[in-house]
């Protein structure tokens, strides 16, 4: 077995619990739910220009205020990922999902009524808090219902496709909707979809305990304390830092891509499509990357290449003054990075972690990584925009950080202990 496929001494059972239509009821539903959740995360980037005009920060204060508003979500997200993973570890994941979907949908709906920057920021923090608690529950579901040989596909369906379909289609669809109807109806519609579509679907079809109950060996059942060693010790910090680098690169671009694209001077009518282009590239590259991963079984090197290759391409943005070249580097860099890294990293993490650690650990990884990395990246790119009047320097720095993240993940894969090889099983 390749070294990056080795796991900790806590492998999942070879046979997952039986559940009729589990790929549809779990992976399919969570894909749809995360799709809507990511529309709620990215919608402010689409409406921020018109919001700044209506709320009075369209002039000199735009860079600072828009950065505050855009990163407010990530502040709440950072805090609640940490807390949500620990505080909900023994509560049925289905009910946590229902509460959090209702919470962030209500916050999104209320944003459409606000006339105050302060209220806007507070509601965005609220969206982040509820979505941060939501996040670890997906992987509690995956850990309970899918075995190790199914985890890459389950992770890709739940997390990757939900996220990147939303970004690819969201910028493409929401940009003309916001331009035609305004930013307020956009928030009202997305909040209503969460409350009237996702919430009833989850309530009706997601499984409850014992499916979401932690499954453990007798040895694990005797000791369920969360210790530094149970997370993997120092190796876990390397994994967290790699996701921090991922969060900086991903959110540093995603928060600002609707604002970056118009600076290239392309026709305004195609700005929505161009904003979606990096995520469309990602979706196209994902199929060959998943085939390569399945045939080689090398999750680690593929994920590492995502950070390193993507980082190198983004680091080169500041080296050219051509708008076409800069846009191409952004598309290829973000597209390859996300296609190679994202479908593999959660499969690596979830299969390496003991069952009772999955919720807290994925909360820490995503909280510090996506939340913390996103906050730092948003502030960094916003500050450099205010200082230089351009986004290019910020994007290049994000690329350099991603390269460091690739090195961190490389060290993590070298330090993972080996276990006896598990025979390959072909999925039906």
Short mmCIF file of C-alpha atoms in Angstrom, two decimals:
data_model
loop_
_atom_site.label_atom_id
_atom_site.label_comp_id
_atom_site.label_asym_id
_atom_site.label_seq_id
_atom_site.Cartn_x
_atom_site.Cartn_y
_atom_site.Cartn_z
CA UNK A 1 0.00 0.00 0.00
CA UNK A 2 1.42 3.48 -0.83
CA UNK A 3 2.64 5.39 2.15
CA UNK A 4 0.04 8.12 1.90
CA UNK A 5 -2.72 5.53 2.15
CA UNK A 6 -1.58 4.34 5.58
CA UNK A 7 -3.91 5.16 8.41
CA UNK A 8 -3.83 5.31 12.16
CA UNK A 9 -4.56 2.19 14.25
CA UNK A 10 -8.27 3.14 14.22
CA UNK A 11 -9.54 1.89 10.83
CA UNK A 12 -13.23 1.83 10.09
CA UNK A 13 -14.96 -1.51 9.87
CA UNK A 14 -14.66 -3.02 6.39
CA UNK A 15 -18.43 -3.12 6.07
CA UNK A 16 -20.49 0.00 6.72
CA UNK A 17 -23.98 -0.17 8.29
CA UNK A 18 -26.80 -1.00 5.94
CA UNK A 19 -29.11 1.83 4.88
CA UNK A 20 -31.35 1.77 1.80
CA UNK A 21 -30.32 4.37 -0.78
CA UNK A 22 -27.58 5.67 1.52
CA UNK A 23 -25.65 7.45 -1.27
CA UNK A 24 -28.74 9.46 -2.11
CA UNK A 25 -30.02 9.92 1.45
CA UNK A 26 -26.68 10.98 2.91
CA UNK A 27 -24.19 12.07 0.23
CA UNK A 28 -26.86 13.37 -2.14
CA UNK A 29 -28.80 15.32 0.48
CA UNK A 30 -25.68 16.77 2.09
CA UNK A 31 -24.39 17.76 -1.36
CA UNK A 32 -27.58 19.73 -1.99
CA UNK A 33 -27.48 21.24 1.49
CA UNK A 34 -23.87 22.37 1.16
CA UNK A 35 -24.67 23.73 -2.31
CA UNK A 36 -27.20 26.12 -0.77
CA UNK A 37 -24.93 26.86 2.19
CA UNK A 38 -22.14 27.94 -0.17
CA UNK A 39 -24.53 30.18 -2.07
CA UNK A 40 -25.25 31.82 1.29
CA UNK A 41 -21.50 32.24 1.88
CA UNK A 42 -20.66 33.73 -1.51
CA UNK A 43 -23.73 35.88 -2.19
CA UNK A 44 -22.30 38.93 -0.38
CA UNK A 45 -19.34 39.01 -2.79
CA UNK A 46 -21.82 39.34 -5.66
CA UNK A 47 -23.93 42.07 -4.06
CA UNK A 48 -21.23 44.04 -2.24
CA UNK A 49 -20.94 46.84 -4.84
CA UNK A 50 -24.65 47.66 -4.75
CA UNK A 51 -24.82 47.09 -1.00
CA UNK A 52 -22.00 49.61 -0.53
CA UNK A 53 -24.01 52.20 -2.45
CA UNK A 54 -27.21 51.58 -0.49
CA UNK A 55 -25.49 51.45 2.91
CA UNK A 56 -23.15 54.37 2.29
CA UNK A 57 -19.62 52.98 2.06
CA UNK A 58 -19.08 53.10 -1.71
CA UNK A 59 -16.38 55.77 -1.70
CA UNK A 60 -13.10 55.98 0.21
CA UNK A 61 -14.12 53.48 2.86
CA UNK A 62 -15.05 50.74 0.41
CA UNK A 63 -11.88 48.62 0.73
CA UNK A 64 -11.91 48.55 4.54
CA UNK A 65 -15.67 48.18 5.03
CA UNK A 66 -16.14 45.59 2.30
CA UNK A 67 -13.24 43.57 3.74
CA UNK A 68 -14.90 43.71 7.18
CA UNK A 69 -18.27 42.66 5.80
CA UNK A 70 -16.85 39.86 3.64
CA UNK A 71 -14.70 38.36 6.41
CA UNK A 72 -17.35 38.69 9.14
CA UNK A 73 -18.76 35.33 8.08
CA UNK A 74 -15.35 33.72 8.58
CA UNK A 75 -14.97 35.15 12.09
CA UNK A 76 -18.14 33.39 13.22
CA UNK A 77 -17.18 30.33 11.20
CA UNK A 78 -13.78 30.06 12.88
CA UNK A 79 -15.19 30.22 16.42
CA UNK A 80 -18.12 27.86 15.90
CA UNK A 81 -16.17 25.19 14.04
CA UNK A 82 -14.01 24.79 17.13
CA UNK A 83 -16.91 24.82 19.56
CA UNK A 84 -19.39 22.97 17.37
CA UNK A 85 -17.21 19.92 16.94
CA UNK A 86 -16.73 19.52 20.70
CA UNK A 87 -20.11 20.61 22.06
CA UNK A 88 -22.16 18.51 19.64
CA UNK A 89 -20.02 15.35 19.73
CA UNK A 90 -22.67 13.36 21.64
CA UNK A 91 -25.77 14.91 20.09
CA UNK A 92 -27.48 13.29 17.11
CA UNK A 93 -25.94 14.88 14.01
CA UNK A 94 -29.30 15.08 12.22
CA UNK A 95 -30.81 17.43 14.80
CA UNK A 96 -27.74 19.65 14.80
CA UNK A 97 -28.01 19.88 11.01
CA UNK A 98 -31.68 20.88 11.24
CA UNK A 99 -31.03 23.62 13.81
CA UNK A 100 -28.08 25.06 11.93
CA UNK A 101 -29.79 25.07 8.52
CA UNK A 102 -32.68 27.00 10.09
CA UNK A 103 -30.25 29.41 11.78
CA UNK A 104 -28.13 30.41 8.81
CA UNK A 105 -31.17 30.56 6.52
CA UNK A 106 -32.94 33.01 8.86
CA UNK A 107 -29.80 35.16 9.07
CA UNK A 108 -29.52 35.19 5.27
CA UNK A 109 -33.19 36.14 4.92
CA UNK A 110 -32.79 39.03 7.41
CA UNK A 111 -29.76 40.44 5.57
CA UNK A 112 -32.15 41.36 2.78
CA UNK A 113 -33.94 43.75 5.16
CA UNK A 114 -30.93 45.50 6.71
CA UNK A 115 -30.10 49.18 6.28
CA UNK A 116 -27.08 49.20 8.61
CA UNK A 117 -23.48 48.10 8.12
CA UNK A 118 -23.39 47.00 11.75
CA UNK A 119 -26.45 44.77 11.36
CA UNK A 120 -25.08 43.40 8.09
CA UNK A 121 -21.80 42.44 9.78
CA UNK A 122 -23.63 40.92 12.79
CA UNK A 123 -25.88 38.80 10.57
CA UNK A 124 -22.91 37.62 8.53
CA UNK A 125 -21.21 36.56 11.76
CA UNK A 126 -24.45 34.69 12.54
CA UNK A 127 -24.35 32.89 9.19
CA UNK A 128 -20.77 31.90 9.97
CA UNK A 129 -21.62 30.62 13.44
CA UNK A 130 -24.45 28.38 12.26
CA UNK A 131 -22.54 27.10 9.21
CA UNK A 132 -19.49 26.44 11.39
CA UNK A 133 -21.50 24.19 13.71
CA UNK A 134 -23.07 22.55 10.62
CA UNK A 135 -19.75 21.60 9.02
CA UNK A 136 -18.43 18.82 11.32
CA UNK A 137 -21.81 17.06 11.30
CA UNK A 138 -21.31 16.10 7.64
CA UNK A 139 -18.23 14.10 8.52
CA UNK A 140 -19.88 12.50 11.53
CA UNK A 141 -22.49 11.23 9.07
CA UNK A 142 -19.80 10.06 6.64
CA UNK A 143 -17.81 8.31 9.37
CA UNK A 144 -20.93 6.48 10.57
CA UNK A 145 -22.27 5.32 7.20
CA UNK A 146 -19.29 4.82 4.87
CA UNK A 147 -16.29 2.53 5.24
CA UNK A 148 -12.72 3.48 4.39
CA UNK A 149 -12.93 2.28 0.79
CA UNK A 150 -16.00 4.48 0.22
CA UNK A 151 -14.69 7.59 1.95
CA UNK A 152 -13.07 9.35 -1.03
CA UNK A 153 -16.27 9.15 -3.07
CA UNK A 154 -18.40 10.12 -0.09
CA UNK A 155 -16.14 13.07 0.73
CA UNK A 156 -16.14 14.21 -2.89
CA UNK A 157 -19.93 14.07 -3.13
CA UNK A 158 -20.65 15.73 0.20
CA UNK A 159 -17.98 18.38 0.35
CA UNK A 160 -16.36 18.88 -3.04
CA UNK A 161 -19.32 18.83 -5.40
CA UNK A 162 -21.63 20.68 -3.04
CA UNK A 163 -19.04 23.42 -2.63
CA UNK A 164 -17.76 23.84 -6.17
CA UNK A 165 -21.03 23.37 -8.00
CA UNK A 166 -22.34 26.22 -5.84
CA UNK A 167 -19.38 28.43 -6.69
CA UNK A 168 -19.37 27.55 -10.39
CA UNK A 169 -23.12 27.94 -10.83
CA UNK A 170 -23.61 30.51 -8.09
CA UNK A 171 -21.50 33.30 -9.53
CA UNK A 172 -22.87 32.52 -12.99
CA UNK A 173 -26.54 32.51 -11.93
CA UNK A 174 -26.65 34.94 -9.02
CA UNK A 175 -24.74 37.74 -10.77
CA UNK A 176 -27.45 38.39 -13.41
CA UNK A 177 -30.20 37.80 -10.82
CA UNK A 178 -28.68 40.40 -8.52
CA UNK A 179 -28.19 42.78 -11.46
CA UNK A 180 -31.84 42.38 -12.55
CA UNK A 181 -33.69 42.29 -9.23
CA UNK A 182 -31.27 43.78 -6.70
CA UNK A 183 -29.32 42.38 -3.78
CA UNK A 184 -32.23 42.26 -1.32
CA UNK A 185 -34.39 39.77 -3.28
CA UNK A 186 -31.29 37.62 -3.79
CA UNK A 187 -30.88 37.24 0.00
CA UNK A 188 -34.62 36.71 0.52
CA UNK A 189 -34.72 33.93 -2.08
CA UNK A 190 -31.69 32.09 -0.70
CA UNK A 191 -32.97 32.28 2.87
CA UNK A 192 -36.34 30.95 1.76
CA UNK A 193 -34.74 28.01 -0.10
CA UNK A 194 -32.95 26.96 3.08
CA UNK A 195 -36.11 27.15 5.17
CA UNK A 196 -38.64 25.78 2.68
CA UNK A 197 -36.56 23.24 0.72
CA UNK A 198 -33.45 22.05 2.56
CA UNK A 199 -34.95 21.94 6.04
CA UNK A 200 -37.93 19.70 5.08
CA UNK A 201 -35.68 17.41 3.02
CA UNK A 202 -33.29 16.92 5.93
CA UNK A 203 -36.14 16.37 8.38
CA UNK A 204 -37.76 13.74 6.20
CA UNK A 205 -34.86 11.77 4.71
CA UNK A 206 -31.65 12.11 6.76
CA UNK A 207 -31.15 9.16 9.14
CA UNK A 208 -31.09 9.60 12.90
CA UNK A 209 -29.27 7.59 15.55
CA UNK A 210 -28.03 4.86 15.65
CA UNK A 211 -26.69 5.74 12.23
CA UNK A 212 -25.03 8.87 13.55
CA UNK A 213 -23.91 7.28 16.80
CA UNK A 214 -20.15 6.94 17.11
CA UNK A 215 -18.98 3.47 16.16
CA UNK A 216 -15.89 2.29 18.00
CA UNK A 217 -13.94 -0.80 18.85
CA UNK A 218 -14.27 -2.22 22.40
CA UNK A 219 -10.87 -0.74 23.20
CA UNK A 220 -11.99 2.72 22.04
CA UNK A 221 -15.29 2.38 23.87
CA UNK A 222 -13.45 2.06 27.16
CA UNK A 223 -11.72 5.39 26.74
CA UNK A 224 -13.37 8.28 24.91
CA UNK A 225 -11.28 11.13 26.29
CA UNK A 226 -10.17 13.71 23.75
CA UNK A 227 -6.42 14.07 24.13
CA UNK A 228 -3.73 15.61 21.95
CA UNK A 229 -2.50 12.10 21.21
CA UNK A 230 -5.96 10.96 20.08
CA UNK A 231 -5.88 13.68 17.41
CA UNK A 232 -2.52 12.42 16.17
CA UNK A 233 -0.18 14.60 18.21
CA UNK A 234 2.20 16.84 16.28
CA UNK A 235 1.18 15.29 12.96
CA UNK A 236 -2.28 16.77 13.42
CA UNK A 237 -0.81 20.28 13.54
CA UNK A 238 0.80 19.70 10.14
CA UNK A 239 -2.58 18.67 8.72
CA UNK A 240 -4.24 21.73 10.24
CA UNK A 241 -1.62 24.07 8.78
CA UNK A 242 -2.03 22.58 5.32
CA UNK A 243 -5.74 23.38 5.57
CA UNK A 244 -4.94 26.87 6.83
CA UNK A 245 -2.93 27.41 3.63
CA UNK A 246 -5.85 25.99 1.65
CA UNK A 247 -8.21 28.39 3.44
CA UNK A 248 -6.03 31.38 2.64
CA UNK A 249 -5.76 30.51 -1.04
CA UNK A 250 -9.39 29.53 -1.48
CA UNK A 251 -11.06 32.37 0.46
CA UNK A 252 -8.54 35.00 -0.61
CA UNK A 253 -9.74 34.44 -4.17
CA UNK A 254 -13.37 33.50 -3.56
CA UNK A 255 -14.18 36.56 -1.44
CA UNK A 256 -12.82 38.93 -4.07
CA UNK A 257 -13.25 37.20 -7.44
CA UNK A 258 -16.40 39.19 -8.38
CA UNK A 259 -14.39 42.36 -7.67
CA UNK A 260 -11.18 41.15 -9.34
CA UNK A 261 -12.72 40.16 -12.68
CA UNK A 262 -14.03 43.67 -13.59
CA UNK A 263 -10.48 45.06 -13.17
CA UNK A 264 -9.32 43.01 -16.17
CA UNK A 265 -11.38 45.13 -18.56
CA UNK A 266 -13.53 42.41 -20.08
CA UNK A 267 -17.09 43.13 -21.21
CA UNK A 268 -19.38 43.62 -18.17
CA UNK A 269 -21.90 41.15 -19.62
CA UNK A 270 -19.47 38.25 -19.11
CA UNK A 271 -18.25 39.14 -15.61
CA UNK A 272 -20.54 36.60 -13.95
CA UNK A 273 -19.33 33.79 -16.21
CA UNK A 274 -15.70 34.78 -15.74
CA UNK A 275 -16.12 34.89 -11.96
CA UNK A 276 -17.38 31.31 -12.14
CA UNK A 277 -14.62 30.20 -14.54
CA UNK A 278 -12.03 29.06 -11.93
CA UNK A 279 -14.64 26.78 -10.35
CA UNK A 280 -15.76 25.44 -13.73
CA UNK A 281 -12.11 24.59 -14.45
CA UNK A 282 -12.00 22.83 -11.09
CA UNK A 283 -15.05 20.73 -11.92
CA UNK A 284 -13.57 19.75 -15.28
CA UNK A 285 -10.24 18.75 -13.76
CA UNK A 286 -11.84 16.78 -10.94
CA UNK A 287 -12.84 13.81 -13.11
CA UNK A 288 -9.31 12.99 -14.35
CA UNK A 289 -7.88 13.71 -10.89
CA UNK A 290 -10.34 11.28 -9.26
CA UNK A 291 -9.57 8.63 -11.90
CA UNK A 292 -5.86 9.11 -11.22
CA UNK A 293 -6.49 8.87 -7.48
CA UNK A 294 -8.58 5.71 -7.79
CA UNK A 295 -6.04 3.96 -10.01
CA UNK A 296 -2.94 4.99 -8.08
CA UNK A 297 -4.41 5.03 -4.57
CA UNK A 298 -2.13 7.97 -3.76
CA UNK A 299 -4.34 10.54 -2.03
CA UNK A 300 -1.47 12.29 -0.29
CA UNK A 301 0.79 13.16 -3.27
CA UNK A 302 -2.20 14.28 -5.32
CA UNK A 303 -3.42 16.59 -2.53
CA UNK A 304 0.12 17.92 -2.04
CA UNK A 305 0.42 18.69 -5.76
CA UNK A 306 -2.80 20.70 -5.53
CA UNK A 307 -1.31 23.10 -3.00
CA UNK A 308 2.13 23.29 -4.62
CA UNK A 309 1.13 23.58 -8.29
CA UNK A 310 -1.78 25.89 -7.51
CA UNK A 311 0.46 27.99 -5.28
CA UNK A 312 3.16 28.33 -7.94
CA UNK A 313 0.62 29.46 -10.56
CA UNK A 314 -0.96 32.03 -8.21
CA UNK A 315 2.47 33.27 -7.09
CA UNK A 316 3.18 34.16 -10.73
CA UNK A 317 0.20 36.54 -11.00
CA UNK A 318 2.31 39.53 -9.89
CA UNK A 319 4.96 38.72 -12.49
CA UNK A 320 2.82 39.66 -15.49
CA UNK A 321 0.89 42.80 -16.40
CA UNK A 322 -1.33 41.07 -18.95
CA UNK A 323 -4.97 40.79 -17.81
CA UNK A 324 -5.44 37.65 -19.93
CA UNK A 325 -2.36 36.01 -18.42
CA UNK A 326 -3.37 36.99 -14.88
CA UNK A 327 -6.89 35.65 -15.34
CA UNK A 328 -5.55 32.43 -16.87
CA UNK A 329 -3.18 31.91 -13.93
CA UNK A 330 -6.04 32.43 -11.47
CA UNK A 331 -8.28 29.95 -13.32
CA UNK A 332 -5.64 27.27 -13.70
CA UNK A 333 -4.17 27.80 -10.25
CA UNK A 334 -7.44 27.69 -8.32
CA UNK A 335 -8.91 25.06 -10.64
CA UNK A 336 -6.05 22.58 -10.27
CA UNK A 337 -5.56 23.27 -6.58
CA UNK A 338 -9.19 22.59 -5.68
CA UNK A 339 -9.55 19.55 -7.97
CA UNK A 340 -6.46 17.86 -6.55
CA UNK A 341 -6.59 18.91 -2.89
CA UNK A 342 -10.21 19.15 -1.81
CA UNK A 343 -11.61 15.68 -2.73
CA UNK A 344 -8.63 13.99 -1.07
CA UNK A 345 -7.89 15.94 2.10
CA UNK A 346 -11.08 15.05 3.97
CA UNK A 347 -10.78 11.39 3.02
CA UNK A 348 -7.23 11.47 4.42
CA UNK A 349 -8.35 13.18 7.62
CA UNK A 350 -11.50 11.16 8.32
CA UNK A 351 -9.91 7.77 7.67
CA UNK A 352 -6.91 8.67 9.86
CA UNK A 353 -8.98 9.78 12.87
CA UNK A 354 -10.60 7.59 15.55
CA UNK A 355 -14.39 7.71 15.34
CA UNK A 356 -14.92 9.67 18.58
CA UNK A 357 -12.48 12.36 17.39
CA UNK A 358 -13.97 13.03 13.93
CA UNK A 359 -16.42 15.79 14.91
CA UNK A 360 -14.03 17.83 17.10
CA UNK A 361 -11.04 17.26 14.78
CA UNK A 362 -12.82 18.26 11.56
CA UNK A 363 -14.15 21.30 13.40
CA UNK A 364 -10.60 22.30 14.37
CA UNK A 365 -9.25 21.67 10.86
CA UNK A 366 -12.01 23.60 9.15
CA UNK A 367 -12.27 26.30 11.82
CA UNK A 368 -8.61 27.18 11.91
CA UNK A 369 -8.08 26.34 8.24
CA UNK A 370 -11.07 27.80 6.40
CA UNK A 371 -12.15 30.26 9.09
CA UNK A 372 -8.73 31.41 10.30
CA UNK A 373 -7.07 31.20 6.91
CA UNK A 374 -9.98 33.00 5.28
CA UNK A 375 -9.95 35.82 7.84
CA UNK A 376 -6.20 36.34 7.40
CA UNK A 377 -6.45 36.18 3.60
CA UNK A 378 -9.41 38.55 3.45
CA UNK A 379 -7.67 41.09 5.64
CA UNK A 380 -4.39 40.69 3.75
CA UNK A 381 -5.84 41.08 0.26
CA UNK A 382 -8.03 43.98 1.43
CA UNK A 383 -5.07 45.78 3.06
CA UNK A 384 -2.85 45.32 0.01
CA UNK A 385 -5.68 46.53 -2.24
CA UNK A 386 -6.00 49.69 -0.14
CA UNK A 387 -2.21 50.21 -0.20
CA UNK A 388 -1.47 49.37 -3.85
CA UNK A 389 -4.80 49.70 -5.67
CA UNK A 390 -4.41 46.18 -7.10
CA UNK A 391 -5.18 42.60 -6.13
CA UNK A 392 -2.11 41.03 -7.78
CA UNK A 393 0.37 41.26 -4.91
CA UNK A 394 -2.11 39.74 -2.48
CA UNK A 395 -2.83 36.82 -4.83
CA UNK A 396 0.88 36.11 -5.24
CA UNK A 397 1.42 36.04 -1.47
CA UNK A 398 -1.48 33.59 -1.15
CA UNK A 399 0.29 31.36 -3.66
CA UNK A 400 3.49 31.35 -1.59
CA UNK A 401 1.54 30.38 1.54
CA UNK A 402 -0.09 27.51 -0.39
CA UNK A 403 3.36 26.14 -1.29
CA UNK A 404 4.23 26.08 2.44
CA UNK A 405 0.96 24.23 3.05
CA UNK A 406 2.00 21.61 0.50
CA UNK A 407 5.26 21.09 2.37
CA UNK A 408 3.33 20.70 5.63
CA UNK A 409 1.05 18.05 4.11
CA UNK A 410 4.09 16.25 2.68
CA UNK A 411 5.59 15.99 6.16
CA UNK A 412 2.24 14.76 7.52
CA UNK A 413 2.05 11.93 4.97
CA UNK A 414 5.62 10.88 5.79
CA UNK A 415 4.75 10.61 9.48
CA UNK A 416 1.55 8.54 9.22
CA UNK A 417 2.02 5.09 10.79
CA UNK A 418 1.54 2.03 8.63
CA UNK A 419 -1.10 -0.65 9.14
CA UNK A 420 -1.53 -3.96 7.32
CA UNK A 421 -2.71 -3.54 3.77
CA UNK A 422 -6.47 -3.73 3.18
CA UNK A 423 -7.45 -5.72 0.05
CA UNK A 424 -8.95 -3.63 -2.71
CA UNK A 425 -12.71 -3.99 -3.18
CA UNK A 426 -14.36 -2.95 -6.40
CA UNK A 427 -17.50 -0.90 -5.84
CA UNK A 428 -20.67 -2.30 -7.28
#
